[in-house]
Short mmCIF file of the C-alpha atoms (twelve columns), coordinates in Angstrom:
data_MODEL
# 
_entry.id   MODEL 
# 
loop_
_atom_site.group_PDB 
_atom_site.id 
_atom_site.type_symbol 
_atom_site.label_atom_id 
_atom_site.label_alt_id 
_atom_site.label_comp_id 
_atom_site.label_asym_id 
_atom_site.label_seq_id 
_atom_site.Cartn_x 
_atom_site.Cartn_y 
_atom_site.Cartn_z 
_atom_site.pdbx_PDB_model_num 
ATOM 1   C CA . MET A 1   20.176 -22.808 -64.387 1 
ATOM 2   C CA . THR A 2   21.163 -22.110 -68.227 1 
ATOM 3   C CA . PRO A 3   18.624 -20.173 -70.449 1 
ATOM 4   C CA . SER A 4   17.417 -23.055 -71.781 1 
ATOM 5   C CA . ASN A 5   15.385 -24.342 -68.156 1 
ATOM 6   C CA . LEU A 6   14.598 -20.691 -67.168 1 
ATOM 7   C CA . HIS A 7   10.835 -20.086 -65.632 1 
ATOM 8   C CA . PRO A 8   8.527  -20.029 -69.108 1 
ATOM 9   C CA . MET A 9   7.932  -16.280 -68.454 1 
ATOM 10  C CA . ILE A 10  11.549 -15.404 -67.641 1 
ATOM 11  C CA . ASN A 11  12.625 -16.468 -71.775 1 
ATOM 12  C CA . VAL A 12  9.555  -14.134 -72.866 1 
ATOM 13  C CA . ALA A 13  10.444 -11.338 -71.075 1 
ATOM 14  C CA . VAL A 14  14.615 -12.018 -71.938 1 
ATOM 15  C CA . LYS A 15  13.237 -11.791 -75.470 1 
ATOM 16  C CA . ALA A 16  11.898 -8.457  -74.630 1 
ATOM 17  C CA . ALA A 17  14.237 -7.192  -73.204 1 
ATOM 18  C CA . ARG A 18  17.154 -8.508  -75.665 1 
ATOM 19  C CA . ALA A 19  14.894 -6.711  -78.527 1 
ATOM 20  C CA . ALA A 20  14.643 -3.646  -76.846 1 
ATOM 21  C CA . GLY A 21  18.329 -3.335  -75.740 1 
ATOM 22  C CA . ALA A 22  18.937 -4.058  -79.402 1 
ATOM 23  C CA . ILE A 23  16.395 -0.639  -80.685 1 
ATOM 24  C CA . ILE A 24  18.739 1.425   -78.054 1 
ATOM 25  C CA . ASN A 25  21.979 -0.402  -79.293 1 
ATOM 26  C CA . ARG A 26  21.154 1.125   -82.657 1 
ATOM 27  C CA . ALA A 27  19.848 4.632   -81.698 1 
ATOM 28  C CA . ALA A 28  23.418 5.069   -79.362 1 
ATOM 29  C CA . LEU A 29  25.265 5.124   -82.120 1 
ATOM 30  C CA . ASP A 30  23.591 8.250   -83.253 1 
ATOM 31  C CA . VAL A 31  21.922 9.467   -80.197 1 
ATOM 32  C CA . GLU A 32  21.971 13.665  -80.595 1 
ATOM 33  C CA . SER A 33  19.806 12.555  -83.662 1 
ATOM 34  C CA . VAL A 34  17.279 11.268  -81.264 1 
ATOM 35  C CA . ARG A 35  14.426 12.907  -80.589 1 
ATOM 36  C CA . VAL A 36  13.658 14.365  -76.824 1 
ATOM 37  C CA . SER A 37  10.818 15.667  -75.229 1 
ATOM 38  C CA . GLN A 38  9.707  16.512  -71.564 1 
ATOM 39  C CA . LYS A 39  7.710  15.444  -70.191 1 
ATOM 40  C CA . GLN A 40  8.381  17.572  -66.705 1 
ATOM 41  C CA . VAL A 41  11.874 19.433  -65.371 1 
ATOM 42  C CA . ASN A 42  14.354 17.254  -65.626 1 
ATOM 43  C CA . ASP A 43  12.073 14.158  -66.703 1 
ATOM 44  C CA . PHE A 44  12.791 12.578  -70.323 1 
ATOM 45  C CA . VAL A 45  11.900 10.599  -72.471 1 
ATOM 46  C CA . THR A 46  12.809 10.367  -76.340 1 
ATOM 47  C CA . GLU A 47  10.855 7.333   -79.949 1 
ATOM 48  C CA . VAL A 48  13.740 4.925   -77.905 1 
ATOM 49  C CA . ASP A 49  11.560 4.761   -75.334 1 
ATOM 50  C CA . GLN A 50  8.120  4.816   -76.295 1 
ATOM 51  C CA . ALA A 51  9.774  2.451   -78.895 1 
ATOM 52  C CA . SER A 52  11.258 0.500   -76.716 1 
ATOM 53  C CA . GLU A 53  8.162  -0.054  -74.461 1 
ATOM 54  C CA . ALA A 54  5.653  -1.046  -77.978 1 
ATOM 55  C CA . LEU A 55  8.282  -3.450  -78.784 1 
ATOM 56  C CA . ILE A 56  8.291  -4.682  -75.410 1 
ATOM 57  C CA . ILE A 57  4.763  -5.032  -74.935 1 
ATOM 58  C CA . GLU A 58  3.855  -6.498  -78.464 1 
ATOM 59  C CA . THR A 59  6.206  -8.934  -77.208 1 
ATOM 60  C CA . LEU A 60  4.083  -9.522  -73.769 1 
ATOM 61  C CA . LEU A 61  1.151  -9.611  -74.772 1 
ATOM 62  C CA . GLY A 62  1.994  -11.744 -78.177 1 
ATOM 63  C CA . ALA A 63  3.289  -14.643 -75.772 1 
ATOM 64  C CA . TYR A 64  0.553  -13.781 -72.551 1 
ATOM 65  C CA . PRO A 65  -3.029 -12.046 -74.069 1 
ATOM 66  C CA . GLY A 66  -4.838 -12.201 -71.290 1 
ATOM 67  C CA . HIS A 67  -2.091 -10.632 -69.034 1 
ATOM 68  C CA . ALA A 68  -1.622 -6.860  -68.037 1 
ATOM 69  C CA . ILE A 69  0.841  -4.056  -68.364 1 
ATOM 70  C CA . TRP A 70  1.226  -1.709  -66.012 1 
ATOM 71  C CA . ALA A 71  4.415  0.956   -68.491 1 
ATOM 72  C CA . GLU A 72  5.975  3.524   -67.500 1 
ATOM 73  C CA . GLU A 73  5.121  5.612   -71.138 1 
ATOM 74  C CA . SER A 74  1.939  4.879   -71.115 1 
ATOM 75  C CA . GLY A 75  1.086  3.292   -68.479 1 
ATOM 76  C CA . ARG A 76  -2.020 1.278   -67.427 1 
ATOM 77  C CA . GLU A 77  -3.103 1.580   -71.593 1 
ATOM 78  C CA . HIS A 78  -2.721 -2.375  -73.051 1 
ATOM 79  C CA . GLY A 79  -3.142 -5.865  -71.908 1 
ATOM 80  C CA . ALA A 80  -5.895 -6.460  -69.897 1 
ATOM 81  C CA . GLN A 81  -6.257 -4.715  -66.442 1 
ATOM 82  C CA . ASP A 82  -8.226 -7.125  -64.232 1 
ATOM 83  C CA . SER A 83  -5.605 -9.755  -64.655 1 
ATOM 84  C CA . ASP A 84  -3.898 -11.035 -62.045 1 
ATOM 85  C CA . TYR A 85  -0.554 -10.799 -63.875 1 
ATOM 86  C CA . VAL A 86  1.300  -7.327  -64.124 1 
ATOM 87  C CA . TRP A 87  3.810  -6.752  -66.543 1 
ATOM 88  C CA . ILE A 88  6.012  -3.458  -64.776 1 
ATOM 89  C CA . ILE A 89  8.094  -2.006  -67.444 1 
ATOM 90  C CA . ASP A 90  10.813 0.963   -67.569 1 
ATOM 91  C CA . PRO A 91  11.961 0.621   -71.404 1 
ATOM 92  C CA . LEU A 92  15.143 2.226   -70.626 1 
ATOM 93  C CA . ASP A 93  15.582 2.886   -66.884 1 
ATOM 94  C CA . GLY A 94  18.270 5.476   -67.703 1 
ATOM 95  C CA . THR A 95  16.936 8.116   -69.798 1 
ATOM 96  C CA . THR A 96  19.434 11.059  -69.257 1 
ATOM 97  C CA . ASN A 97  22.205 9.742   -68.822 1 
ATOM 98  C CA . PHE A 98  21.610 7.806   -72.830 1 
ATOM 99  C CA . ILE A 99  20.523 10.966  -74.583 1 
ATOM 100 C CA . HIS A 100 24.121 12.324  -72.574 1 
ATOM 101 C CA . GLY A 101 25.491 8.766   -74.352 1 
ATOM 102 C CA . LEU A 102 26.854 7.764   -71.257 1 
ATOM 103 C CA . PRO A 103 26.381 4.135   -70.675 1 
ATOM 104 C CA . THR A 104 24.606 3.724   -68.225 1 
ATOM 105 C CA . TYR A 105 21.195 2.789   -68.350 1 
ATOM 106 C CA . CYS A 106 18.857 -0.491  -68.765 1 
ATOM 107 C CA . VAL A 107 15.475 -2.316  -69.389 1 
ATOM 108 C CA . SER A 108 13.392 -3.368  -66.397 1 
ATOM 109 C CA . ILE A 109 10.867 -5.416  -66.508 1 
ATOM 110 C CA . ALA A 110 8.641  -7.662  -63.996 1 
ATOM 111 C CA . LEU A 111 6.105  -10.248 -63.109 1 
ATOM 112 C CA . ALA A 112 3.646  -9.254  -60.288 1 
ATOM 113 C CA . VAL A 113 1.301  -12.461 -59.770 1 
ATOM 114 C CA . LYS A 114 -1.462 -10.734 -57.180 1 
ATOM 115 C CA . GLY A 115 0.616  -7.631  -56.513 1 
ATOM 116 C CA . LYS A 116 4.482  -9.799  -55.473 1 
ATOM 117 C CA . VAL A 117 6.968  -9.700  -57.626 1 
ATOM 118 C CA . GLU A 118 7.636  -13.326 -59.242 1 
ATOM 119 C CA . GLN A 119 10.167 -12.403 -62.042 1 
ATOM 120 C CA . ALA A 120 11.997 -10.420 -62.928 1 
ATOM 121 C CA . VAL A 121 14.263 -9.491  -66.019 1 
ATOM 122 C CA . ILE A 122 16.725 -6.741  -66.052 1 
ATOM 123 C CA . TYR A 123 18.998 -5.778  -68.756 1 
ATOM 124 C CA . ASP A 124 21.542 -3.728  -70.267 1 
ATOM 125 C CA . PRO A 125 22.728 -3.550  -73.290 1 
ATOM 126 C CA . THR A 126 25.582 -1.424  -73.576 1 
ATOM 127 C CA . ARG A 127 27.358 -3.847  -71.731 1 
ATOM 128 C CA . ASN A 128 24.931 -7.191  -72.247 1 
ATOM 129 C CA . ASP A 129 25.063 -8.096  -68.735 1 
ATOM 130 C CA . LEU A 130 21.217 -10.234 -68.466 1 
ATOM 131 C CA . PHE A 131 20.492 -10.401 -65.302 1 
ATOM 132 C CA . THR A 132 17.233 -13.066 -64.278 1 
ATOM 133 C CA . ALA A 133 15.648 -14.512 -61.513 1 
ATOM 134 C CA . THR A 134 12.596 -16.256 -60.049 1 
ATOM 135 C CA . LYS A 135 10.745 -15.906 -56.782 1 
ATOM 136 C CA . GLY A 136 12.255 -19.626 -54.847 1 
ATOM 137 C CA . ARG A 137 15.137 -20.199 -57.632 1 
ATOM 138 C CA . GLY A 138 17.756 -17.618 -56.874 1 
ATOM 139 C CA . ALA A 139 19.014 -14.764 -59.012 1 
ATOM 140 C CA . TYR A 140 21.861 -14.835 -62.030 1 
ATOM 141 C CA . MET A 141 23.547 -12.610 -64.360 1 
ATOM 142 C CA . ASN A 142 24.813 -13.917 -68.160 1 
ATOM 143 C CA . ASN A 143 23.456 -17.344 -66.543 1 
ATOM 144 C CA . ARG A 144 25.973 -17.660 -62.874 1 
ATOM 145 C CA . ARG A 145 24.389 -17.057 -59.793 1 
ATOM 146 C CA . ILE A 146 24.663 -14.109 -57.993 1 
ATOM 147 C CA . ARG A 147 24.746 -12.857 -54.198 1 
ATOM 148 C CA . VAL A 148 24.573 -10.254 -51.904 1 
ATOM 149 C CA . ALA A 149 28.035 -8.792  -50.731 1 
ATOM 150 C CA . LYS A 150 29.331 -10.381 -47.096 1 
ATOM 151 C CA . ARG A 151 30.506 -7.117  -45.595 1 
ATOM 152 C CA . THR A 152 29.201 -6.479  -41.810 1 
ATOM 153 C CA . ARG A 153 30.142 -2.747  -41.689 1 
ATOM 154 C CA . LEU A 154 28.773 0.422   -42.877 1 
ATOM 155 C CA . GLN A 155 31.983 2.305   -42.775 1 
ATOM 156 C CA . GLU A 156 33.462 -0.398  -45.428 1 
ATOM 157 C CA . CYS A 157 30.203 -0.674  -47.907 1 
ATOM 158 C CA . LEU A 158 29.475 0.957   -51.416 1 
ATOM 159 C CA . ILE A 159 26.631 2.258   -51.083 1 
ATOM 160 C CA . SER A 160 24.229 3.857   -54.650 1 
ATOM 161 C CA . THR A 161 21.651 6.215   -54.585 1 
ATOM 162 C CA . GLY A 162 20.050 9.250   -56.743 1 
ATOM 163 C CA . PHE A 163 19.784 12.774  -55.778 1 
ATOM 164 C CA . PRO A 164 16.580 15.250  -56.036 1 
ATOM 165 C CA . TYR A 165 16.865 16.120  -59.538 1 
ATOM 166 C CA . ARG A 166 13.109 18.138  -59.695 1 
ATOM 167 C CA . PRO A 167 12.282 22.136  -57.777 1 
ATOM 168 C CA . GLU A 168 9.823  20.116  -55.829 1 
ATOM 169 C CA . ASP A 169 11.808 17.373  -54.233 1 
ATOM 170 C CA . ASP A 170 13.373 18.287  -51.244 1 
ATOM 171 C CA . ILE A 171 17.184 18.950  -51.673 1 
ATOM 172 C CA . ASN A 172 18.312 19.869  -48.185 1 
ATOM 173 C CA . THR A 173 16.437 16.674  -46.494 1 
ATOM 174 C CA . TYR A 174 18.266 15.018  -49.351 1 
ATOM 175 C CA . LEU A 175 21.864 16.826  -48.779 1 
ATOM 176 C CA . ARG A 176 21.177 16.188  -45.179 1 
ATOM 177 C CA . LEU A 177 20.179 12.519  -45.204 1 
ATOM 178 C CA . MET A 178 23.022 12.183  -47.188 1 
ATOM 179 C CA . GLY A 179 25.513 13.691  -44.774 1 
ATOM 180 C CA . ASP A 180 24.219 11.470  -42.744 1 
ATOM 181 C CA . MET A 181 25.537 8.694   -45.059 1 
ATOM 182 C CA . MET A 182 28.474 9.273   -46.006 1 
ATOM 183 C CA . ALA A 183 30.074 10.158  -43.095 1 
ATOM 184 C CA . ARG A 184 29.597 6.367   -42.657 1 
ATOM 185 C CA . THR A 185 30.103 4.510   -45.776 1 
ATOM 186 C CA . ALA A 186 32.983 3.282   -47.843 1 
ATOM 187 C CA . GLY A 187 31.750 5.715   -50.365 1 
ATOM 188 C CA . LEU A 188 28.195 6.629   -51.890 1 
ATOM 189 C CA . ARG A 189 27.498 6.701   -56.197 1 
ATOM 190 C CA . ARG A 190 25.349 8.372   -57.942 1 
ATOM 191 C CA . PRO A 191 25.247 6.315   -61.247 1 
ATOM 192 C CA . GLY A 192 21.907 7.242   -62.260 1 
ATOM 193 C CA . ALA A 193 19.881 4.344   -63.146 1 
ATOM 194 C CA . ALA A 194 18.337 2.568   -59.966 1 
ATOM 195 C CA . ALA A 195 17.263 -0.462  -61.750 1 
ATOM 196 C CA . LEU A 196 21.297 -0.952  -62.839 1 
ATOM 197 C CA . ASP A 197 21.879 0.500   -59.123 1 
ATOM 198 C CA . LEU A 198 19.408 -2.555  -58.257 1 
ATOM 199 C CA . ALA A 199 21.364 -5.278  -59.925 1 
ATOM 200 C CA . TYR A 200 24.582 -4.186  -59.163 1 
ATOM 201 C CA . VAL A 201 23.107 -4.490  -55.341 1 
ATOM 202 C CA . ALA A 202 22.524 -8.524  -56.153 1 
ATOM 203 C CA . ALA A 203 25.489 -9.093  -58.057 1 
ATOM 204 C CA . GLY A 204 27.917 -7.364  -55.108 1 
ATOM 205 C CA . PHE A 205 29.369 -5.263  -56.772 1 
ATOM 206 C CA . THR A 206 28.117 -2.364  -54.133 1 
ATOM 207 C CA . ASP A 207 27.003 -3.390  -50.522 1 
ATOM 208 C CA . GLY A 208 23.281 -1.513  -50.167 1 
ATOM 209 C CA . PHE A 209 21.651 1.129   -52.908 1 
ATOM 210 C CA . PHE A 210 18.842 3.980   -51.244 1 
ATOM 211 C CA . GLU A 211 16.635 6.652   -53.277 1 
ATOM 212 C CA . LEU A 212 13.741 8.513   -52.102 1 
ATOM 213 C CA . GLY A 213 10.882 9.695   -55.268 1 
ATOM 214 C CA . LEU A 214 11.411 6.268   -57.182 1 
ATOM 215 C CA . GLN A 215 8.171  4.946   -58.779 1 
ATOM 216 C CA . PRO A 216 6.787  0.583   -59.348 1 
ATOM 217 C CA . TRP A 217 8.746  0.235   -62.397 1 
ATOM 218 C CA . ASP A 218 12.124 1.675   -61.238 1 
ATOM 219 C CA . VAL A 219 12.720 -1.011  -58.328 1 
ATOM 220 C CA . ALA A 220 9.993  -4.515  -59.263 1 
ATOM 221 C CA . ALA A 221 12.139 -6.612  -61.298 1 
ATOM 222 C CA . GLY A 222 15.807 -5.610  -58.712 1 
ATOM 223 C CA . SER A 223 13.698 -5.682  -55.542 1 
ATOM 224 C CA . LEU A 224 13.358 -9.400  -56.724 1 
ATOM 225 C CA . LEU A 225 16.984 -9.733  -57.727 1 
ATOM 226 C CA . ILE A 226 17.694 -8.589  -54.275 1 
ATOM 227 C CA . THR A 227 15.730 -10.807 -52.287 1 
ATOM 228 C CA . GLU A 228 16.827 -14.340 -54.457 1 
ATOM 229 C CA . ALA A 229 19.989 -13.175 -53.755 1 
ATOM 230 C CA . GLY A 230 19.919 -12.994 -50.497 1 
ATOM 231 C CA . GLY A 231 19.091 -8.726  -49.875 1 
ATOM 232 C CA . LEU A 232 16.697 -7.209  -48.024 1 
ATOM 233 C CA . VAL A 233 14.036 -4.534  -49.980 1 
ATOM 234 C CA . GLY A 234 11.687 -1.973  -48.579 1 
ATOM 235 C CA . ASN A 235 11.576 1.267   -47.636 1 
ATOM 236 C CA . PHE A 236 13.019 3.384   -45.391 1 
ATOM 237 C CA . SER A 237 11.674 2.405   -41.935 1 
ATOM 238 C CA . GLY A 238 12.479 -1.699  -43.172 1 
ATOM 239 C CA . ASP A 239 8.495  -1.845  -44.743 1 
ATOM 240 C CA . ALA A 240 9.286  -4.691  -47.019 1 
ATOM 241 C CA . ASN A 241 5.591  -3.418  -48.830 1 
ATOM 242 C CA . PHE A 242 7.214  -0.302  -50.214 1 
ATOM 243 C CA . LEU A 243 6.675  -0.567  -54.414 1 
ATOM 244 C CA . GLU A 244 4.587  2.061   -54.305 1 
ATOM 245 C CA . GLN A 245 5.722  3.762   -51.506 1 
ATOM 246 C CA . ARG A 246 8.422  5.897   -53.467 1 
ATOM 247 C CA . GLU A 247 11.330 5.280   -51.345 1 
ATOM 248 C CA . CYS A 248 14.168 2.336   -51.618 1 
ATOM 249 C CA . MET A 249 16.639 1.036   -49.624 1 
ATOM 250 C CA . ALA A 250 18.578 -2.190  -50.232 1 
ATOM 251 C CA . GLY A 251 21.241 -4.200  -49.254 1 
ATOM 252 C CA . ASN A 252 22.598 -7.195  -47.369 1 
ATOM 253 C CA . PRO A 253 20.226 -8.225  -43.843 1 
ATOM 254 C CA . ARG A 254 23.329 -7.011  -41.535 1 
ATOM 255 C CA . ILE A 255 23.805 -3.779  -43.668 1 
ATOM 256 C CA . TYR A 256 20.436 -3.491  -44.916 1 
ATOM 257 C CA . GLY A 257 19.920 -3.042  -40.970 1 
ATOM 258 C CA . GLN A 258 21.833 -0.871  -40.392 1 
ATOM 259 C CA . MET A 259 21.113 2.178   -42.891 1 
ATOM 260 C CA . VAL A 260 17.398 1.461   -41.437 1 
ATOM 261 C CA . ALA A 261 19.372 3.232   -38.316 1 
ATOM 262 C CA . ILE A 262 20.090 5.461   -40.254 1 
ATOM 263 C CA . LEU A 263 17.158 6.881   -42.456 1 
ATOM 264 C CA . GLY A 264 14.170 5.445   -40.858 1 
ATOM 265 C CA . LYS A 265 13.882 8.837   -39.224 1 
ATOM 266 C CA . TYR A 266 14.020 9.939   -42.980 1 
ATOM 267 C CA . SER A 267 10.910 8.001   -43.962 1 
ATOM 268 C CA . LYS A 268 7.785  9.378   -44.668 1 
ATOM 269 C CA . PHE A 269 6.624  6.723   -42.111 1 
ATOM 270 C CA . ALA A 270 8.947  7.863   -39.202 1 
ATOM 271 C CA . VAL A 271 7.943  8.650   -35.956 1 
ATOM 272 C CA . ALA A 272 6.523  11.881  -35.520 1 
ATOM 273 C CA . GLY A 273 9.391  12.932  -32.982 1 
ATOM 274 C CA . ASP A 274 12.460 11.336  -35.246 1 
ATOM 275 C CA . LYS A 275 10.098 14.102  -38.422 1 
ATOM 276 C CA . ALA A 276 10.597 17.225  -36.058 1 
ATOM 277 C CA . ALA A 277 14.034 16.541  -35.403 1 
ATOM 278 C CA . VAL A 278 14.858 16.134  -39.317 1 
ATOM 279 C CA . ARG A 279 12.631 19.060  -39.582 1 
ATOM 280 C CA . ALA A 280 15.058 21.107  -36.913 1 
ATOM 281 C CA . ALA A 281 17.863 20.253  -38.636 1 
ATOM 282 C CA . VAL A 282 17.121 20.420  -41.721 1 
ATOM 283 C CA . ALA A 283 16.242 23.817  -40.624 1 
ATOM 284 C CA . GLU A 284 20.353 24.193  -39.791 1 
ATOM 285 C CA . LEU A 285 21.674 23.215  -42.515 1 
ATOM 286 C CA . ALA A 286 18.815 25.871  -44.880 1 
ATOM 287 C CA . GLN A 287 20.558 28.481  -42.617 1 
ATOM 288 C CA . SER A 288 23.535 27.962  -42.807 1 
ATOM 289 C CA . ALA A 289 24.033 26.945  -46.750 1 
ATOM 290 C CA . PRO A 290 25.120 30.404  -49.016 1 
ATOM 291 C CA . ALA A 291 23.284 32.746  -50.226 1 
ATOM 292 C CA . THR A 292 22.309 31.957  -53.829 1 
ATOM 293 C CA . PRO A 293 24.720 34.188  -55.951 1 
ATOM 294 C CA . THR A 294 23.861 37.387  -56.838 1 
ATOM 295 C CA . ALA A 295 24.797 39.260  -60.703 1 
ATOM 296 C CA . PRO A 296 27.576 42.350  -59.382 1 
ATOM 297 C CA . ALA A 297 26.410 45.218  -59.348 1 
ATOM 298 C CA . THR A 298 27.731 48.004  -61.847 1 
ATOM 299 C CA . PRO A 299 31.039 49.805  -60.641 1 
ATOM 300 C CA . SER A 300 31.234 53.328  -59.485 1 
ATOM 301 C CA . PRO A 301 33.932 55.596  -61.708 1 
ATOM 302 C CA . GLU A 302 36.118 55.416  -58.445 1 
ATOM 303 C CA . GLU A 303 35.701 51.523  -58.315 1 
ATOM 304 C CA . ALA A 304 36.815 50.636  -61.648 1 
ATOM 305 C CA . ASP A 305 39.842 52.526  -61.615 1 
ATOM 306 C CA . PHE A 306 41.069 49.474  -58.901 1 
# 
């Protein structure tokens, strides 16, 4: 597939993603001057996110004024919200990486039609890598067809994930979950941009992905890349209707099944017995964790001599 025969909607989304990427690249040259604000603890937004999103929305609605927009920063403020066509946008996935100068972030744009993702673009401006997918037409990276990796044994696989980073996150449960995965894989990776993580699974660079707490704009485009590359994506129980459930797992069909066997008990949809077993294991982990360090007491004169 060459750019000349991409789906027309993909062409518009690619134009929007590349324009947003140019904004991001210019800002990255002097990232310390970028204005940063905090939406909540450890959840940042920059003027670059906002400028990128505005340009994407302008480009998409310029071509399709009757479509709806669902974007990370502006929500559902733009477009015709009664439309069956909804563009789902993350203008800068990996903002925390960006503001630290770590070049792992991307632009993610998806089009859902009647709730089903049919078009997807993920653009990595630091590497000029462009991932595209149209439902039924395959997934591509820089116009080259991509497929998920062929490994069939989880213990040989490299799996990407994301760590909890907000105060309300249940860190002990995630530590238990990651421990279960680490013991059964060749390694875990935490790049810090979920959309790019999913693109890398689709391209076969990693074998699987899992994360809790993600929003639809984090996973919409990546989910279509995965399925069009021959993989599976869903919640931790394996249900493909996952987009708004805040748990995401992906891999090739053989690896996906092995991941469900491990992660299924951590799903919000797990059976009561599995949930109880997880609670007990997490409580045991919490009890065995070292106490939070405290400042040492001021030594007595006798102790100070030593």
